[in-house]
PDB file of C-alpha atoms and ligand atoms in Angstrom:
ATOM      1  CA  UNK N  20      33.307  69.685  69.629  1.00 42.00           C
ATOM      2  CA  UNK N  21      30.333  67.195  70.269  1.00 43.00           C
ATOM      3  CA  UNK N  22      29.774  66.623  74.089  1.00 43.00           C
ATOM      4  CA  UNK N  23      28.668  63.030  74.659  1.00 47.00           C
ATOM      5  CA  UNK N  24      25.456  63.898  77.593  1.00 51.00           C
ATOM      6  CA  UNK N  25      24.095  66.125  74.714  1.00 51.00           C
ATOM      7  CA  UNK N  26      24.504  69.165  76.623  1.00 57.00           C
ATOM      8  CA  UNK N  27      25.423  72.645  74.470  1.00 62.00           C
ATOM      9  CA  UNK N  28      29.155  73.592  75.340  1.00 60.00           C
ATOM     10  CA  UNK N  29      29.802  76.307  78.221  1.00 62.00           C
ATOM     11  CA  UNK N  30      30.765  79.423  76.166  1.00 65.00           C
ATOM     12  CA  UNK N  31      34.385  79.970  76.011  1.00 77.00           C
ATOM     13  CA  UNK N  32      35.686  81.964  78.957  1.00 93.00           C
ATOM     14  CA  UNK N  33      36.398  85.574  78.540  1.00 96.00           C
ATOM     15  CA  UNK N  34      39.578  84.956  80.871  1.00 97.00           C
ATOM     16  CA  UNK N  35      41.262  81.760  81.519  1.00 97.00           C
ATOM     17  CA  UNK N  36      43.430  80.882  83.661  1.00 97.00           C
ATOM     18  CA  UNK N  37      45.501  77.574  84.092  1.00 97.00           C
ATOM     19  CA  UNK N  38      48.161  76.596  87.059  1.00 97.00           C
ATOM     20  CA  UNK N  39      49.063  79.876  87.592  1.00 98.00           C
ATOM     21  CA  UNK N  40      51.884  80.052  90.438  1.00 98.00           C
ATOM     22  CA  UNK N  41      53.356  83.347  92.121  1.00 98.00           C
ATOM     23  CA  UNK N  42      55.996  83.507  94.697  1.00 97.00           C
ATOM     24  CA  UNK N  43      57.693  86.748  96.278  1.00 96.00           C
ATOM     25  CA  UNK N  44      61.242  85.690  95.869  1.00 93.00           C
ATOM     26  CA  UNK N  45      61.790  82.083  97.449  1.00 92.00           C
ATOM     27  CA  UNK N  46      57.638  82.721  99.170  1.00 95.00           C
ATOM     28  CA  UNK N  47      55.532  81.174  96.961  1.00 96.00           C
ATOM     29  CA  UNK N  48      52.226  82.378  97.702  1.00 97.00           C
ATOM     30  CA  UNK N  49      49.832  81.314  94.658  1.00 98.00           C
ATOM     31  CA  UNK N  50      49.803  77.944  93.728  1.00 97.00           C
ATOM     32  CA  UNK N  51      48.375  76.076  90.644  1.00 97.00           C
ATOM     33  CA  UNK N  52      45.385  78.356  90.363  1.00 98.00           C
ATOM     34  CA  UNK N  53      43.049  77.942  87.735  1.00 97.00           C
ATOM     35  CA  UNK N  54      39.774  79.871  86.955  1.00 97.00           C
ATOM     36  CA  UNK N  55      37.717  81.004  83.885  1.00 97.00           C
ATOM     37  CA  UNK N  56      35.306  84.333  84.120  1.00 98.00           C
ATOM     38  CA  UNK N  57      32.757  84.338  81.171  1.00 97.00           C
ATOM     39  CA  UNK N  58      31.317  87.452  79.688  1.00 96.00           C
ATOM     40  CA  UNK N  59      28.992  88.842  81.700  1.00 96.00           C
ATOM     41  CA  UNK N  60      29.951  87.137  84.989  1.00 97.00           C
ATOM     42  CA  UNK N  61      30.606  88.656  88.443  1.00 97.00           C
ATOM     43  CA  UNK N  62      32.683  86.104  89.760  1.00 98.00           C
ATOM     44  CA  UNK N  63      33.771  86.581  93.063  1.00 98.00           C
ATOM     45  CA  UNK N  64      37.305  85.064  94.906  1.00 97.00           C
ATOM     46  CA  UNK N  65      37.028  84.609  98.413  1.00 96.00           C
ATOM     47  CA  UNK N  66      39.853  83.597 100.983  1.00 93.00           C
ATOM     48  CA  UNK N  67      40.607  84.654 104.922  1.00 90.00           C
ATOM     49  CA  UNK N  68      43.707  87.530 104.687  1.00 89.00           C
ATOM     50  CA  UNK N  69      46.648  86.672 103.110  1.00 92.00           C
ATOM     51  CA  UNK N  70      45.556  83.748 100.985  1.00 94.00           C
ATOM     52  CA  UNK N  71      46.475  85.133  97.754  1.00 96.00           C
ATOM     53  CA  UNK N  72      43.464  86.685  96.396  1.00 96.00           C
ATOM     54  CA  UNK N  73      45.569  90.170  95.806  1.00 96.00           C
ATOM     55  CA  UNK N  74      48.405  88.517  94.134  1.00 98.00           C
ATOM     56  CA  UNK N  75      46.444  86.312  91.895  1.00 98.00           C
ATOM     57  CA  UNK N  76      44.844  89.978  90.416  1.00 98.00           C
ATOM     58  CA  UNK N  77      48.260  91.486  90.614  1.00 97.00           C
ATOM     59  CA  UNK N  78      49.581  88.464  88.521  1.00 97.00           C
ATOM     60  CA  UNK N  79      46.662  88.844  85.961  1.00 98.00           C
ATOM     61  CA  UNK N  80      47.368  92.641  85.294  1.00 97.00           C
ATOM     62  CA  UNK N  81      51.278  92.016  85.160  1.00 96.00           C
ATOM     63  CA  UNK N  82      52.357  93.765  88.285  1.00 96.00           C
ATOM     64  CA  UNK N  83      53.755  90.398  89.817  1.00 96.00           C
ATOM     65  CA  UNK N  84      55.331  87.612  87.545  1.00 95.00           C
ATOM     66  CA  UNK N  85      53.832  84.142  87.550  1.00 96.00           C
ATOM     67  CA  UNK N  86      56.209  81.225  87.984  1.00 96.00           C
ATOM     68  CA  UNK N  87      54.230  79.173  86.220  1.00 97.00           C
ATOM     69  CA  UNK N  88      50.907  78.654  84.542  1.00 97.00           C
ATOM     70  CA  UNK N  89      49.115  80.538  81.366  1.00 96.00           C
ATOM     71  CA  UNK N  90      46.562  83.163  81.275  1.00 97.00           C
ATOM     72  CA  UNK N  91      44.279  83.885  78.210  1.00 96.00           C
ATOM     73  CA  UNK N  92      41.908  86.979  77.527  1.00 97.00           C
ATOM     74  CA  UNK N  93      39.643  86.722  74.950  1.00 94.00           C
ATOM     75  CA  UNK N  94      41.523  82.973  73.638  1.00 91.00           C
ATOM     76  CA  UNK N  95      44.941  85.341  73.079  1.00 93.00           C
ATOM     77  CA  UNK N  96      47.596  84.521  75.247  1.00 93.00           C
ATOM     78  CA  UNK N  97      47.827  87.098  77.882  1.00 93.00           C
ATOM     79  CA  UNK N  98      50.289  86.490  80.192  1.00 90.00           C
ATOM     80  CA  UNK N  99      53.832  88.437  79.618  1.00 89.00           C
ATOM     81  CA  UNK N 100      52.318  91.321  77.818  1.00 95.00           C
ATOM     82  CA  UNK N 101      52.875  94.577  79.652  1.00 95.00           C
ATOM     83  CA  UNK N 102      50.493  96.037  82.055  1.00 94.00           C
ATOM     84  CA  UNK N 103      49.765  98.862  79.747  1.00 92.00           C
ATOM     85  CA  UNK N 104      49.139  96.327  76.883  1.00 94.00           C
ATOM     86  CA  UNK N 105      46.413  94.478  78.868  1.00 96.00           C
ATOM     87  CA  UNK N 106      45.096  97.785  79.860  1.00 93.00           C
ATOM     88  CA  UNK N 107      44.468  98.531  76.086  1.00 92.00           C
ATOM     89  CA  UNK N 108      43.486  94.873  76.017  1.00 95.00           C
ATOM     90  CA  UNK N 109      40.456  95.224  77.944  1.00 95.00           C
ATOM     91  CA  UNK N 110      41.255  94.614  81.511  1.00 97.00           C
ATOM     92  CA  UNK N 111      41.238  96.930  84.443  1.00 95.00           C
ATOM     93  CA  UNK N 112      41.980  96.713  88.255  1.00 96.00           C
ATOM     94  CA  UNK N 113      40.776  98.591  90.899  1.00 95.00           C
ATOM     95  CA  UNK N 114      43.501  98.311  93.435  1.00 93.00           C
ATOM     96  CA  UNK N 115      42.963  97.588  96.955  1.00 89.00           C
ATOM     97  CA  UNK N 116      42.972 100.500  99.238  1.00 82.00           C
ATOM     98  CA  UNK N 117      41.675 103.110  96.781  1.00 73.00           C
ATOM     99  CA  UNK N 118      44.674 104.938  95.203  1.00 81.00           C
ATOM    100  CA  UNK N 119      42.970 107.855  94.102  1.00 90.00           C
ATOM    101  CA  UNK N 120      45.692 110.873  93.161  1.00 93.00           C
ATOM    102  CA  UNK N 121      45.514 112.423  96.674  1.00 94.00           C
ATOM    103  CA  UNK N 122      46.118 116.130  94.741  1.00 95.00           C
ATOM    104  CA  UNK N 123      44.106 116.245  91.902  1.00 95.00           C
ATOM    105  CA  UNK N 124      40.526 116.773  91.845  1.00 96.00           C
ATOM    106  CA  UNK N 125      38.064 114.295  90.880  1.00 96.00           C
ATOM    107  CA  UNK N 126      37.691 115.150  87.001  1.00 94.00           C
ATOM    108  CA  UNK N 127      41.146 115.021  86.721  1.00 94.00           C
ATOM    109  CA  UNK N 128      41.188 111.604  88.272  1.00 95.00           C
ATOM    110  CA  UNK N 129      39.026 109.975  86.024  1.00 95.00           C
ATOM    111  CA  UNK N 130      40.932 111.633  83.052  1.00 92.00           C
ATOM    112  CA  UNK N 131      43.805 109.692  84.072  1.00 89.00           C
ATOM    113  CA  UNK N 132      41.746 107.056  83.598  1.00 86.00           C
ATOM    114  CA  UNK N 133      41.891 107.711  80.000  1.00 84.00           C
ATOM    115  CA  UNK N 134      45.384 107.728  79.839  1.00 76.00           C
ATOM    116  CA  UNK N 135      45.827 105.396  76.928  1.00 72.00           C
ATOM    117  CA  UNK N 136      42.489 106.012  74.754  1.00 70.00           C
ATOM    118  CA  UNK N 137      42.970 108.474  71.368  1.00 72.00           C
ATOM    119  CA  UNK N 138      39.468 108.641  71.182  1.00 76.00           C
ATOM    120  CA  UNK N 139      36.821 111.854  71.193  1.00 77.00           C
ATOM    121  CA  UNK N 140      34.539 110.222  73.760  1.00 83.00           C
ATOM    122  CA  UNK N 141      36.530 110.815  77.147  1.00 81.00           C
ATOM    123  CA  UNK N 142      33.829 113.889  77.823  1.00 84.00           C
ATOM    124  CA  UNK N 143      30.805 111.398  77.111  1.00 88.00           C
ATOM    125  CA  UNK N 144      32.336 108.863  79.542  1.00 90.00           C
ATOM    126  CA  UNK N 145      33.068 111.293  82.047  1.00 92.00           C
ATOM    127  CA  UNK N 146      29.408 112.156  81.745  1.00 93.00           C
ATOM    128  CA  UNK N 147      28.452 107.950  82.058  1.00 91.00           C
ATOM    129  CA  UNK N 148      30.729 107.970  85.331  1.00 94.00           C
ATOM    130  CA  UNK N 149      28.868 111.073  87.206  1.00 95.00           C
ATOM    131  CA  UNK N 150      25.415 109.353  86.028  1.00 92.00           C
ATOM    132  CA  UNK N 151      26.564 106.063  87.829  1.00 91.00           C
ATOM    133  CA  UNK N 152      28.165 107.831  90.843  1.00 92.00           C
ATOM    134  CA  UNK N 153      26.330 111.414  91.208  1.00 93.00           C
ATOM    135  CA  UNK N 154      28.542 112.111  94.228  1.00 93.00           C
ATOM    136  CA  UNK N 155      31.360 112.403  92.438  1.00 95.00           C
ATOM    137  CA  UNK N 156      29.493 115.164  89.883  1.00 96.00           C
ATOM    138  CA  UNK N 157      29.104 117.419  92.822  1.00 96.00           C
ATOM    139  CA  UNK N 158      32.436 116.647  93.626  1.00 96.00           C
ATOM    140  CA  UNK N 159      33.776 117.401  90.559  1.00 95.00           C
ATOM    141  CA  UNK N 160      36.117 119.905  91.625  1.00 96.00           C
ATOM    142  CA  UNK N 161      37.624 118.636  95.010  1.00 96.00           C
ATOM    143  CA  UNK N 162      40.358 117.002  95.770  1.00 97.00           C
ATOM    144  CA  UNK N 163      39.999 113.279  95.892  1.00 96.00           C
ATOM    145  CA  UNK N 164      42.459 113.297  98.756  1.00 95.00           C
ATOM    146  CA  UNK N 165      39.570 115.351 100.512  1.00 94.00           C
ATOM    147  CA  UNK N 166      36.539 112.777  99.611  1.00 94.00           C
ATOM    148  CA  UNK N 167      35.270 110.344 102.451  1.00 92.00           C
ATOM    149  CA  UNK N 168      36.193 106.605 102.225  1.00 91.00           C
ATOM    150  CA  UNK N 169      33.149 105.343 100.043  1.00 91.00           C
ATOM    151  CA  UNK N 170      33.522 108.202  97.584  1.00 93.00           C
ATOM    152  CA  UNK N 171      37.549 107.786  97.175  1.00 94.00           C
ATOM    153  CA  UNK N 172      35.788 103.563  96.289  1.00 93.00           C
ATOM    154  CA  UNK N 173      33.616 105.271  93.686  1.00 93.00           C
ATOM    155  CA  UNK N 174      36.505 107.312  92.151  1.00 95.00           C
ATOM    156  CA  UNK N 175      38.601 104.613  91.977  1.00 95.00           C
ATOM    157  CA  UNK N 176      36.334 102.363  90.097  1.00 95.00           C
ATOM    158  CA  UNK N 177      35.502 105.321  88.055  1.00 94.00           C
ATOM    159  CA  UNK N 178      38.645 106.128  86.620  1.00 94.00           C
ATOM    160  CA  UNK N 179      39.251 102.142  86.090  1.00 94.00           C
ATOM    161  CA  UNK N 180      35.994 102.120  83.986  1.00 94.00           C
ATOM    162  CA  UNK N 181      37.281 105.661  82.308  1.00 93.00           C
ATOM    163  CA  UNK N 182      39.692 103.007  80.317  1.00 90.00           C
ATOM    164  CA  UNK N 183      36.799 100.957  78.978  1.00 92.00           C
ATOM    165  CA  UNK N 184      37.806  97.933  80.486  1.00 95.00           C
ATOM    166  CA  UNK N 185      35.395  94.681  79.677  1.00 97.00           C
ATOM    167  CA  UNK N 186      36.407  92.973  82.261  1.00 98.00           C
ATOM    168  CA  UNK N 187      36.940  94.779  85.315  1.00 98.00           C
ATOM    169  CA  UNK N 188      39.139  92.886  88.406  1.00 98.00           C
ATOM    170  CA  UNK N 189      38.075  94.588  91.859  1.00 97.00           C
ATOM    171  CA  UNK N 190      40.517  94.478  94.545  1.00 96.00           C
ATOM    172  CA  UNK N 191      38.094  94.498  98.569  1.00 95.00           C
ATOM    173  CA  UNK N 192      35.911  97.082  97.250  1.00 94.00           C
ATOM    174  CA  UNK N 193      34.033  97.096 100.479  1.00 92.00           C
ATOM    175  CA  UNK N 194      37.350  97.533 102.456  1.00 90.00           C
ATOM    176  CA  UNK N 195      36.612  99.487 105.446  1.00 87.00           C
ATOM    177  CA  UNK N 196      33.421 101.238 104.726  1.00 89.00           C
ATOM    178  CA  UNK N 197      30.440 101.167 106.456  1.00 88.00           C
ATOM    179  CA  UNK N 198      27.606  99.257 105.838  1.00 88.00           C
ATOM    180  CA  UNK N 199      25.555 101.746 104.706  1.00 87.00           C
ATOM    181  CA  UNK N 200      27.961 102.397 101.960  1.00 89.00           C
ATOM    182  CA  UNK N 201      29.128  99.024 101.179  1.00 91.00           C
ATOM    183  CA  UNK N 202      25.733  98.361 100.471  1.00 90.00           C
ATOM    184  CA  UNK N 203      25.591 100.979  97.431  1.00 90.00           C
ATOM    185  CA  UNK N 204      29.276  99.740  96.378  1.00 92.00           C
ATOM    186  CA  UNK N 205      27.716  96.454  95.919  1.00 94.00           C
ATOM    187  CA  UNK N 206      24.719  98.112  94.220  1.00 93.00           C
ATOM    188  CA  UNK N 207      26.588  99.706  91.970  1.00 93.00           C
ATOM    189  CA  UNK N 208      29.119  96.935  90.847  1.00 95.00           C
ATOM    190  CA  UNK N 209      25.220  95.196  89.955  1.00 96.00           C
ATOM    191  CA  UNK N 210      24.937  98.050  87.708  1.00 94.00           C
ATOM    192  CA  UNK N 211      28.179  97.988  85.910  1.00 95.00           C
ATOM    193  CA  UNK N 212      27.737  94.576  84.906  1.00 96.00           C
ATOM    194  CA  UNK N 213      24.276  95.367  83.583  1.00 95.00           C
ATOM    195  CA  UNK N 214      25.757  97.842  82.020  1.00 92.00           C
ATOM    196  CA  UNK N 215      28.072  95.234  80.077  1.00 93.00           C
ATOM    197  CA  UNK N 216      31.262  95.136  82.167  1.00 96.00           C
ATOM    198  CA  UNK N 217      32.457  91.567  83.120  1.00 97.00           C
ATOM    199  CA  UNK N 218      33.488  91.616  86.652  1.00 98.00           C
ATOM    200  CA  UNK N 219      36.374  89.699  88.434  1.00 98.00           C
ATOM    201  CA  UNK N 220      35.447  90.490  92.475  1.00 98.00           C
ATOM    202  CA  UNK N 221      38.011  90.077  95.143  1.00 97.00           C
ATOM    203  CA  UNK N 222      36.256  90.211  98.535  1.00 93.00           C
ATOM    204  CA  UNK N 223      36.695  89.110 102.287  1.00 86.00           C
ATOM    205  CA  UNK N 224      33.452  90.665 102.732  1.00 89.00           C
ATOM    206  CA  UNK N 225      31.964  86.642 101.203  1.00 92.00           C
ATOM    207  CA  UNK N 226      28.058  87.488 102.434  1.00 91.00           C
ATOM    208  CA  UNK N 227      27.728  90.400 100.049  1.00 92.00           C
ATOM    209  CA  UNK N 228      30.127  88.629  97.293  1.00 95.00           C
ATOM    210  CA  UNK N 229      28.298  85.031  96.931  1.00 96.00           C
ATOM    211  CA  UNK N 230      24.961  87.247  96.945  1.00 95.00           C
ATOM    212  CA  UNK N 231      25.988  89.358  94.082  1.00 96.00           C
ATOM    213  CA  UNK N 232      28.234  86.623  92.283  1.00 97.00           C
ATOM    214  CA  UNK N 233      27.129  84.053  89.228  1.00 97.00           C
ATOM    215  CA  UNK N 234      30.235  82.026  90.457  1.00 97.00           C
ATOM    216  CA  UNK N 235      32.629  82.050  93.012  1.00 97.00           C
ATOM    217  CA  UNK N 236      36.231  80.297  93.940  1.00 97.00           C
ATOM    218  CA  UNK N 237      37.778  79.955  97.701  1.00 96.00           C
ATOM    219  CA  UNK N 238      40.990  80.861  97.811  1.00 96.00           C
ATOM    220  CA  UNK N 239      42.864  79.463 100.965  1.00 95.00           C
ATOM    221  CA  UNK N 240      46.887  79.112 101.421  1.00 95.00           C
ATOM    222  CA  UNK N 241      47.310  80.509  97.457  1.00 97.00           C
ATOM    223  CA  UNK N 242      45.149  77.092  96.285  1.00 97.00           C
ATOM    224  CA  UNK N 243      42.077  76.903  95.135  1.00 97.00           C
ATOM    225  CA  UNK N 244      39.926  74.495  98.050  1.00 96.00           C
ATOM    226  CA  UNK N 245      36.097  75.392  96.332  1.00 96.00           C
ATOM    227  CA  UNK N 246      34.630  76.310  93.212  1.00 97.00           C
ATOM    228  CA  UNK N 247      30.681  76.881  91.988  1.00 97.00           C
ATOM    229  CA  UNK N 248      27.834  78.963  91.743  1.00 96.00           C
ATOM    230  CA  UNK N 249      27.540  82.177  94.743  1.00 96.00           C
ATOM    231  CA  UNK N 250      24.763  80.059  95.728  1.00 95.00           C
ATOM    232  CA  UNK N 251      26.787  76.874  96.058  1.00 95.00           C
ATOM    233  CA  UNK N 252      29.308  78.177  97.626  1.00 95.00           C
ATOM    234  CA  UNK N 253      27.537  80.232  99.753  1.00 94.00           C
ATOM    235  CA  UNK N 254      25.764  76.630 101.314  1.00 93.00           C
ATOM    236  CA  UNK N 255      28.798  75.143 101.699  1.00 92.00           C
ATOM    237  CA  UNK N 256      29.309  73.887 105.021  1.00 90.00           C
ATOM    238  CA  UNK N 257      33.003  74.634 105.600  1.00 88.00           C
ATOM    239  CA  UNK N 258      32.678  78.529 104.242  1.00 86.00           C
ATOM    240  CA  UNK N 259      29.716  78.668 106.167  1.00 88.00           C
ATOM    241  CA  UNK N 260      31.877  78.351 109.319  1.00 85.00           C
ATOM    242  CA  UNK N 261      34.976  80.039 108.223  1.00 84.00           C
ATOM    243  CA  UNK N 262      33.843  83.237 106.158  1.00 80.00           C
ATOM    244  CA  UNK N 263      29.795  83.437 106.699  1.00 75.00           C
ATOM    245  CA  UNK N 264      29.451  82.563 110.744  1.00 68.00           C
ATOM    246  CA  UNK N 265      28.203  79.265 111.817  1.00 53.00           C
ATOM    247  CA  UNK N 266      24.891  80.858 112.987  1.00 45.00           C
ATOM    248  CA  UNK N 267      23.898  81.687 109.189  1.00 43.00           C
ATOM    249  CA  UNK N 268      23.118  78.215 108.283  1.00 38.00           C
ATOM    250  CA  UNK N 269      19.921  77.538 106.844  1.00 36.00           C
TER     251      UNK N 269
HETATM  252  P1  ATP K 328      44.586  90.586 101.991  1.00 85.19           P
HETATM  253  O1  ATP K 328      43.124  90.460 102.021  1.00 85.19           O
HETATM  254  O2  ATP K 328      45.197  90.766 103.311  1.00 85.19           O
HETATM  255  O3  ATP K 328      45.090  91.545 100.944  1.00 85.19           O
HETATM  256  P2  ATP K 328      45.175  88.488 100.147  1.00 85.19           P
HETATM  257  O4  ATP K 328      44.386  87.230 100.130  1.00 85.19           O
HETATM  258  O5  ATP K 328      44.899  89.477  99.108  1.00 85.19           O
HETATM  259  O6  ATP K 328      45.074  89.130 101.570  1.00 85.19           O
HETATM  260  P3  ATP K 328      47.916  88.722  99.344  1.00 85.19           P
HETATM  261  O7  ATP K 328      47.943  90.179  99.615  1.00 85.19           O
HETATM  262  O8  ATP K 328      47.914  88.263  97.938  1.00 85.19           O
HETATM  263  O9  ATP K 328      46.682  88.042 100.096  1.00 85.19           O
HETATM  264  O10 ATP K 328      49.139  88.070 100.114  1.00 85.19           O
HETATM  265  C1  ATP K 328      49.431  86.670 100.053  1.00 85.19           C
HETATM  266  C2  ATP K 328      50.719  86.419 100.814  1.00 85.19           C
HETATM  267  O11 ATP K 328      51.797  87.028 100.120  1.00 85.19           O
HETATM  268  C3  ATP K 328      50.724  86.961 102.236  1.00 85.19           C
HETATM  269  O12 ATP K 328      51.424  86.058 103.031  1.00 85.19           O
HETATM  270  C4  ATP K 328      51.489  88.257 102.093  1.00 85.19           C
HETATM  271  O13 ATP K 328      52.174  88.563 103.289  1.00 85.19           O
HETATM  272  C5  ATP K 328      52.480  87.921 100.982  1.00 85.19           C
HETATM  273  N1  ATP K 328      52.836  89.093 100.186  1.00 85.19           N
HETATM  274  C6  ATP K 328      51.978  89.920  99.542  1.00 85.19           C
HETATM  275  N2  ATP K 328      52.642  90.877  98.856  1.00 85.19           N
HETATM  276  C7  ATP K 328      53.959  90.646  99.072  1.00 85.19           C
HETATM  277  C8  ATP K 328      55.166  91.294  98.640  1.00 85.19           C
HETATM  278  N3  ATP K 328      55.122  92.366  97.832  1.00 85.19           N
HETATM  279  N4  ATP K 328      56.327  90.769  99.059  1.00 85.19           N
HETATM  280  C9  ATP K 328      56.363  89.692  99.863  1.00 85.19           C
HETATM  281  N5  ATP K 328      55.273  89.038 100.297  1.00 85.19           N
HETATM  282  C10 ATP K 328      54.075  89.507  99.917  1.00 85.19           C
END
């Protein structure tokens, strides 16, 4: 399709999503969200706690049910397929709060990563996930339920990438680590997208999230109030004062 200013087209959005609603029983929460993430994005969702931003990922993996509104992965309709199926899809989500198996040990984590793959390269991924995260190799054999905060982070988002995923949704990464080691989490979700992995970045933590992020949408009340590059949204006066501090203002 010809645009009239002459510009090329955007290219077509790996995921996109239009008027997508979510309510827990008679609570709706999520309202008429829509958002595209292009290949090779990190695009980051911002909101104070409780706006939504879990339940919009929830809806996108199929743990919640929209009430309304249509999601599309790779221009196939996406929305009603089973978890499992979007899994195999290409999606992952690392879920808030790091649910690492408390009782297994870290290889055996990331195998269950692998749940749904038939293929011979589980051992060679294994391999890619202890080159990104070398903690975890010399944790190989311990019990994730035994690993400190930031490392029980890296496992999760290990075994999420164990399933291939190409787009990855990440739910607070940064959740209550310290700086130190949200610094390296950030770090390192810089090298999975080099690394080819489209990211979808949940994150009260905005300073770190509009650094790292191509794009960004505020999330307040379940609606989307701002949209536009990290940068953009990073200037903008009104998340300025509500998620960055008032004194950061350039
Ligand atoms: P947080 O950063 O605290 O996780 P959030 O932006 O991710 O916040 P959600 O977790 O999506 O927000 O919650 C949005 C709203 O939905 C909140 O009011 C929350 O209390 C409510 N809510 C979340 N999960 C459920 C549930 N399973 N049943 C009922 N209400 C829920």
């Amino acid at each position: 399709m010809k645009r009239g200013d002459g510009e090329a087209a955007p290219p077509a959005a790996m995921l996109s999503v239009q008027g997508l609603s979510v309510a827990y029983g008679a609570l709706a929460v999520v309202h008429d969200v829509s958002l595209a993430v292009r290949e090779g994005e990190i695009v980051a969702l911002i909101g104070a706690n409780g706006a939504g931003k879990t339940t919009v990922l929830s809806a996108l993996m199929g743990l919640v049910p929209a009430t309304a509104g249509r999601i599309a992965f790779d221009g196939a309709r996406f929305d009603g397929l089973a978890v499992e199926r979007r899994v195999a899809r290409g999606v992952s989500l690392v879920q808030e709060g790091r649910q690492t198996v408390p009782n297994l040990s870290v290889a055996e984590n990331l195998r269950i990563g692998a749940y749904l793959r038939r293929d011979a390269q589980v051992g060679a991924d294994i391999e890619r996930i202890y080159a990104l995260f070398p903690r975890l190799r010399e944790r190989e054999k311990q019990l994730a339920g035994l690993l400190s905060g930031g490392e029980q982070q890296m496992l999760a988002i290990g075994r999420a990438l164990m399933a291939r995923p190409r787009l990855l949704l990440l739910d607070e990464p940064s959740m209550g680590l310290a700086p130190r080691i949200i610094a390296s989490i950030f770090d390192i979700i810089a090298d999975i997208r080099s690394a080819g992995t489209t990211i979808l970045l949940v994150e009260q933590n905005a300073r770190e999230a509009l650094a790292l992020a191509d794009r960004a949408y505020v999330l307040e009340h379940g609606r989307i109030v701002l949209a536009g590059t990290g940068a953009q949204v990073a200037s903008d006066p009104a998340v300025l004062a509500a998620y960055l501090g008032g004194r950061h203002a350039a």
